[in-house]
Short mmCIF file of C-alpha atoms and ligand atoms in Angstrom, two decimals:
data_model
loop_
_atom_site.label_atom_id
_atom_site.label_comp_id
_atom_site.label_asym_id
_atom_site.label_seq_id
_atom_site.Cartn_x
_atom_site.Cartn_y
_atom_site.Cartn_z
CA MET A 2 0.01 -0.15 0.07
CA ASP A 3 1.67 3.48 -1.09
CA LYS A 4 -1.13 5.99 -0.84
CA HIS A 5 -4.49 7.08 1.06
CA ALA A 6 -3.71 6.10 4.87
CA SER A 7 -5.73 8.65 5.52
CA SER A 8 -8.82 6.72 4.39
CA PRO A 9 -10.87 5.41 7.47
CA LYS A 10 -10.98 1.82 6.62
CA ILE A 11 -7.30 1.86 5.27
CA VAL A 12 -5.95 3.03 9.06
CA ARG A 13 -8.39 1.25 10.82
CA ASP A 14 -7.12 -1.71 8.72
CA VAL A 15 -3.53 -1.12 9.22
CA LEU A 16 -3.60 -0.42 12.53
CA ARG A 17 -5.88 -3.42 13.50
CA ARG A 18 -3.18 -5.84 11.73
CA HIS A 19 0.22 -4.11 13.91
CA ARG A 20 -2.44 -4.22 16.92
CA LEU A 21 -1.92 -0.75 17.73
CA THR A 22 -4.71 1.46 19.57
CA LEU A 23 -4.40 4.79 19.33
CA LYS A 24 -2.62 7.14 22.47
CA LYS A 25 -4.76 9.44 24.01
CA SER A 26 -1.76 10.50 26.41
CA LEU A 27 0.16 11.27 23.05
CA GLY A 28 -2.62 13.68 21.11
CA GLN A 29 -3.10 10.44 18.73
CA ASN A 30 -6.11 11.66 16.82
CA PHE A 31 -5.03 10.77 13.55
CA LEU A 32 -7.25 12.77 10.38
CA ILE A 33 -9.55 11.08 7.85
CA ASP A 34 -9.99 12.87 5.84
CA GLU A 35 -8.81 13.51 2.88
CA ASN A 36 -9.89 16.97 1.68
CA ILE A 37 -8.92 18.46 5.30
CA LEU A 38 -5.10 17.02 4.71
CA ARG A 39 -5.02 18.39 1.32
CA LYS A 40 -5.69 22.03 2.00
CA ILE A 41 -3.11 21.57 4.97
CA VAL A 42 -0.25 20.96 2.32
CA ASP A 43 -2.55 23.32 -0.39
CA ALA A 44 -1.92 26.01 2.92
CA ALA A 45 2.00 25.48 2.53
CA ASP A 46 2.54 26.57 -0.71
CA LEU A 47 5.35 23.95 -1.30
CA THR A 48 6.86 22.95 -4.61
CA LYS A 49 9.65 20.18 -5.59
CA ASP A 50 11.82 21.62 -3.77
CA SER A 51 11.01 22.59 -0.34
CA TYR A 52 12.35 20.93 2.17
CA VAL A 53 9.06 20.03 5.18
CA LEU A 54 9.21 18.86 8.82
CA GLU A 55 6.36 17.01 9.90
CA ILE A 56 6.24 16.65 13.82
CA GLY A 57 4.66 13.66 14.42
CA PRO A 58 3.46 11.67 11.28
CA GLY A 59 1.11 9.69 12.44
CA ALA A 60 0.01 6.59 10.25
CA GLY A 61 1.22 9.45 7.63
CA ALA A 62 -1.22 10.35 5.91
CA LEU A 63 -0.41 14.23 6.04
CA THR A 64 2.98 12.65 5.40
CA GLN A 65 1.82 11.08 1.43
CA LEU A 66 0.57 13.86 0.14
CA LEU A 67 3.29 16.43 1.88
CA ALA A 68 5.69 14.17 0.13
CA ASP A 69 4.45 14.20 -3.11
CA ARG A 70 4.43 17.67 -3.33
CA ALA A 71 8.02 18.55 -1.18
CA LYS A 72 11.52 17.72 -2.07
CA LYS A 73 11.58 16.09 1.33
CA VAL A 74 9.49 14.89 4.12
CA ILE A 75 11.62 15.09 7.91
CA ALA A 76 9.01 13.76 9.91
CA ILE A 77 9.37 13.30 13.88
CA GLU A 78 7.30 10.18 16.05
CA ILE A 79 7.26 9.79 19.41
CA ASP A 80 5.66 6.88 19.23
CA ARG A 81 8.32 3.79 18.56
CA ARG A 82 5.31 1.05 17.67
CA LEU A 83 4.41 3.13 15.19
CA GLU A 84 7.64 2.29 13.00
CA PRO A 85 6.57 -0.38 11.21
CA VAL A 86 2.90 0.90 10.33
CA LEU A 87 5.08 4.01 8.69
CA ALA A 88 7.29 1.51 7.04
CA GLU A 89 3.91 0.20 5.32
CA THR A 90 2.05 3.38 4.52
CA LEU A 91 5.68 4.74 3.18
CA SER A 92 7.07 2.49 1.18
CA GLY A 93 6.28 4.12 -2.36
CA PHE A 94 8.04 7.84 -0.72
CA PRO A 95 11.18 7.47 -0.50
CA ASN A 96 11.54 10.94 0.34
CA CYS A 97 10.34 10.82 3.35
CA LEU A 98 12.23 10.29 6.47
CA ILE A 99 11.32 9.51 9.83
CA HIS A 100 13.17 9.73 13.53
CA PHE A 101 11.45 8.45 16.70
CA GLY A 102 11.68 10.76 19.48
CA ASP A 103 10.15 13.71 21.28
CA VAL A 104 10.31 16.11 19.45
CA LEU A 105 10.44 18.60 22.62
CA LYS A 106 13.60 16.95 24.40
CA MET A 107 15.52 16.21 20.79
CA ASP A 108 18.35 18.25 19.31
CA LEU A 109 16.80 19.38 16.06
CA ALA A 110 19.40 21.32 14.13
CA GLY A 111 21.46 18.04 15.00
CA THR A 112 18.88 15.49 14.31
CA ILE A 113 18.08 16.94 11.03
CA ALA A 114 21.66 17.55 10.28
CA ASP A 115 22.07 14.79 7.67
CA ASP A 116 18.42 15.69 5.99
CA CYS A 117 19.57 18.81 4.36
CA PRO A 118 21.72 20.65 4.10
CA GLU A 119 22.56 23.33 6.61
CA GLY A 120 20.53 26.58 5.98
CA THR A 121 17.96 24.95 3.97
CA PRO A 122 14.59 26.58 4.42
CA LEU A 123 12.04 24.61 6.09
CA THR A 124 8.81 23.96 6.13
CA VAL A 125 6.78 22.47 8.94
CA ALA A 126 3.15 21.07 8.42
CA ALA A 127 2.00 18.92 10.65
CA ASN A 128 -1.56 17.60 12.62
CA LEU A 129 0.01 18.77 16.71
CA PRO A 130 -0.25 16.12 19.40
CA TYR A 131 -2.27 18.94 21.49
CA TYR A 132 -1.33 18.26 24.64
CA VAL A 133 1.80 19.74 23.79
CA THR A 134 0.87 22.42 20.84
CA THR A 135 2.31 24.95 22.70
CA PRO A 136 6.28 24.55 23.87
CA ILE A 137 6.31 22.59 20.30
CA LEU A 138 5.06 25.83 18.61
CA MET A 139 7.80 27.64 20.54
CA LYS A 140 10.53 25.20 20.24
CA LEU A 141 9.81 25.48 16.90
CA LEU A 142 9.84 29.60 16.61
CA THR A 143 13.22 30.04 19.37
CA GLY A 144 15.14 26.72 17.70
CA GLY A 145 16.58 28.74 15.60
CA LEU A 146 15.90 26.07 12.47
CA PRO A 147 15.54 28.14 9.57
CA ILE A 148 11.39 27.85 9.29
CA ARG A 149 9.96 30.01 6.91
CA THR A 150 6.77 28.66 7.75
CA ILE A 151 4.36 26.45 9.40
CA VAL A 152 0.99 25.31 8.70
CA ILE A 153 -0.38 24.00 11.57
CA MET A 154 -3.27 21.80 12.84
CA ILE A 155 -3.97 22.18 16.99
CA GLN A 156 -6.82 23.71 18.69
CA LYS A 157 -9.37 25.86 17.77
CA GLU A 158 -8.89 27.31 20.88
CA VAL A 159 -5.53 27.79 21.24
CA ALA A 160 -5.29 28.76 17.15
CA ASP A 161 -7.60 32.38 18.52
CA ARG A 162 -5.35 33.12 20.81
CA LEU A 163 -2.43 32.93 18.40
CA GLU A 164 -4.29 35.31 16.30
CA ALA A 165 -5.80 37.39 18.65
CA LYS A 166 -5.58 41.16 18.70
CA PRO A 167 -5.60 43.71 21.48
CA GLY A 168 -8.47 43.88 23.18
CA GLN A 169 -10.04 40.68 21.58
CA LYS A 170 -10.92 37.99 24.45
CA SER A 171 -8.79 35.68 23.46
CA TYR A 172 -5.84 37.68 23.36
CA GLY A 173 -2.75 37.00 25.48
CA SER A 174 0.49 36.39 26.42
CA LEU A 175 0.86 33.64 23.34
CA SER A 176 -0.53 36.31 20.77
CA ILE A 177 2.54 38.24 21.85
CA ALA A 178 5.19 36.04 21.85
CA VAL A 179 4.07 34.68 18.92
CA GLN A 180 2.96 37.86 17.05
CA TYR A 181 6.56 39.14 17.81
CA MET A 182 8.20 36.11 15.53
CA ALA A 183 5.42 35.09 13.33
CA ASP A 184 2.29 36.41 11.62
CA PRO A 185 -0.75 34.11 12.05
CA LYS A 186 -3.90 33.39 10.04
CA ILE A 187 -6.58 30.94 10.52
CA ILE A 188 -7.04 28.55 7.24
CA MET A 189 -9.98 27.19 8.39
CA THR A 190 -11.63 25.50 11.13
CA VAL A 191 -12.27 21.50 11.21
CA PRO A 192 -14.92 19.46 13.19
CA LYS A 193 -13.61 16.28 15.23
CA THR A 194 -15.87 14.34 12.49
CA VAL A 195 -12.50 13.70 10.87
CA PHE A 196 -10.57 11.96 13.27
CA VAL A 197 -10.39 8.68 14.70
CA PRO A 198 -10.19 8.79 17.57
CA ARG A 199 -13.30 12.01 17.86
CA PRO A 200 -11.00 14.49 20.04
CA ASN A 201 -13.06 16.01 22.54
CA VAL A 202 -12.16 19.47 21.10
CA ASP A 203 -12.87 21.37 17.81
CA SER A 204 -9.54 22.23 16.03
CA ALA A 205 -8.49 24.58 13.55
CA VAL A 206 -5.57 25.27 10.81
CA ILE A 207 -2.89 27.95 11.44
CA ARG A 208 -1.14 29.77 8.96
CA LEU A 209 2.99 30.89 10.57
CA ASP A 210 4.64 32.74 8.75
CA VAL A 211 7.98 33.37 10.49
CA ARG A 212 9.30 36.67 10.35
CA ASP A 213 12.96 37.98 8.93
CA GLN A 214 12.76 40.54 12.21
CA ARG A 215 10.96 40.19 15.46
CA LYS A 216 7.87 42.85 15.07
CA VAL A 217 9.39 45.45 17.26
CA LYS A 218 13.02 46.12 18.82
CA VAL A 219 12.95 44.75 21.62
CA GLU A 220 16.10 45.53 23.95
CA ASP A 221 16.20 42.12 26.44
CA GLU A 222 13.30 39.52 25.28
CA ALA A 223 13.72 37.38 28.03
CA PHE A 224 12.48 41.18 30.21
CA PHE A 225 10.54 41.59 27.50
CA PHE A 226 8.61 37.89 28.15
CA LYS A 227 8.40 38.74 31.69
CA LEU A 228 6.85 41.50 31.24
CA ILE A 229 3.75 40.50 29.34
CA LYS A 230 3.70 37.12 31.55
CA ALA A 231 3.67 39.26 34.55
CA SER A 232 0.37 41.92 32.77
CA PHE A 233 -1.55 38.77 32.16
CA ALA A 234 -1.15 37.14 35.40
CA GLN A 235 -4.29 38.06 36.53
CA ARG A 236 -6.83 39.62 33.85
CA ARG A 237 -9.34 41.18 35.64
CA LYS A 238 -6.24 43.73 37.23
CA THR A 239 -5.28 46.61 35.95
CA LEU A 240 -1.73 46.78 34.42
CA MET A 241 -0.02 49.02 37.50
CA ASN A 242 -1.38 46.15 40.13
CA ASN A 243 -0.33 43.15 37.90
CA LEU A 244 2.73 44.46 37.47
CA MET A 245 3.30 45.47 41.52
CA ASN A 246 2.01 41.67 42.69
CA ASN A 247 4.18 39.55 39.76
CA LEU A 248 7.30 41.85 38.89
CA TYR A 249 8.07 45.06 40.59
CA SER A 250 7.99 45.44 45.28
CA LYS A 251 6.02 48.06 47.46
CA ARG A 252 9.03 50.47 47.72
CA GLU A 253 9.65 49.99 43.34
CA LYS A 254 6.00 51.45 42.53
CA GLU A 255 7.03 55.16 42.11
CA LYS A 256 9.16 54.25 39.71
CA LEU A 257 7.21 52.29 38.43
CA LEU A 258 4.58 54.69 37.95
CA LYS A 259 7.02 57.07 35.78
CA ALA A 260 7.73 53.86 34.02
CA LEU A 261 5.21 54.28 32.85
CA GLU A 262 4.35 58.11 32.50
CA ALA A 263 7.79 58.18 30.88
CA ALA A 264 5.98 54.73 28.00
CA ALA A 265 2.53 57.34 27.25
CA ILE A 266 0.62 54.56 28.67
CA ASP A 267 -1.78 54.86 31.16
CA PRO A 268 -1.15 52.37 34.69
CA GLU A 269 -4.97 51.85 34.99
CA ARG A 270 -5.30 50.31 31.40
CA ARG A 271 -5.59 46.57 31.45
CA GLY A 272 -2.70 44.49 29.60
CA GLU A 273 -5.57 42.51 27.53
CA THR A 274 -5.97 46.25 25.41
CA LEU A 275 -1.49 46.94 25.10
CA THR A 276 -0.59 46.45 21.75
CA ILE A 277 2.54 44.64 21.39
CA GLU A 278 3.92 48.24 20.33
CA GLU A 279 3.46 49.59 23.50
CA PHE A 280 5.13 46.29 25.51
CA ALA A 281 8.22 46.81 23.31
CA ARG A 282 8.24 50.62 23.97
CA LEU A 283 6.99 50.04 28.46
CA SER A 284 9.53 46.77 28.08
CA ASN A 285 12.32 49.46 27.27
CA VAL A 286 11.54 51.84 29.76
CA LEU A 287 11.22 50.04 32.47
CA ASN A 288 14.97 47.60 31.10
CA ARG A 289 16.77 50.70 30.89
CA ARG A 290 15.38 53.98 33.31
CA MET A 291 13.97 51.81 36.00
CA ASP A 292 16.80 52.42 38.32
CA GLY A 293 17.40 56.18 37.02
CA PHE A 294 13.55 57.39 38.42
N1 LIG B 329 -0.39 13.20 10.98
C1 LIG B 329 -1.35 12.38 11.51
C2 LIG B 329 -2.68 12.40 11.82
O1 LIG B 329 -2.39 13.64 10.83
O2 LIG B 329 -3.22 11.69 11.20
C3 LIG B 329 -1.18 12.06 13.89
C4 LIG B 329 -1.68 13.24 14.30
S1 LIG B 329 -1.59 13.01 16.24
C5 LIG B 329 -2.97 14.47 16.18
C6 LIG B 329 -0.13 13.31 16.57
C7 LIG B 329 1.20 12.81 16.56
O3 LIG B 329 1.85 13.67 17.82
C8 LIG B 329 0.62 11.30 17.12
O4 LIG B 329 1.87 10.26 16.70
C9 LIG B 329 2.13 11.36 18.28
O5 LIG B 329 1.98 9.94 18.38
C10 LIG B 329 2.59 12.16 17.98
N2 LIG B 329 3.22 13.55 19.12
C11 LIG B 329 3.10 13.05 20.19
N3 LIG B 329 3.98 13.83 21.15
C12 LIG B 329 4.68 13.83 20.50
C13 LIG B 329 6.16 13.82 20.64
N4 LIG B 329 6.20 15.15 21.85
N5 LIG B 329 7.39 14.18 20.02
C14 LIG B 329 7.20 13.73 18.58
N6 LIG B 329 5.70 12.99 18.07
C15 LIG B 329 4.99 13.35 19.34
#
């Protein structure tokens, strides 16, 4: 068999023959709708020169379609039990390479070093395991690999957070961290019915175009992320209260007020109303001048 690892019958058959039951704990909800799979592949804008990194190939449904369009597909799968399944479903696809291991624990650059020339632009395409969506996405964005485009199926609720703008219900520290490094755009929402087994939540396909440069100029990234985290610690509290409770001590209150004034940000505003540019400005003022006030 070399095609259609997405047909429900074939997926069930291959899993049965290999005596495999899918593990909820590994986020194993396999896609069984060829149309949706094709839309993921279409959204990745692949050419015959593309190198694709797939996280979690499962039974190889998406991998097959990616391999049809790209030069090479490098896939990382945590579950060794899938090795004989993938050997079967990908037997007709010599341009697929599978590495077994936990994507969160491995040195990604080292793992794929032999598979593609250093510096080759990469496209990520995946139906991600939902229990680790955010850490995987952050690793892809900050791991130093030359990733240009990311097309992933994730929980709808997380996709909304990635795309959210100031003032929207889903806007938070994840929106800012991701939009700082990439431009996210939801491609489509996906019902539970296209997976085996069905997940408990709705899903969405989102594309992220990774920026060549960060969206805003931040002098100390670690501090910028700390500031954002503190600003959203309790959504109902004002920016001032959150910063006082989570980042500064009582005796620093006056200095903080002056810094907010210098950054032209009203301390009574809530974190969820601040744009990424305002967070960057505040971060740079606090970082540079907190001791000088
Ligand atoms: N690509 C397949 C599909 O669309 O039908 C399977 C997608 S399934 C949602 C997620 C896959 O990620 C599973 O095959 C699971 O074993 C794998 N996985 C889970 N955690 C992982 C991790 N930490 N590193 C690598 N793969 C992981």
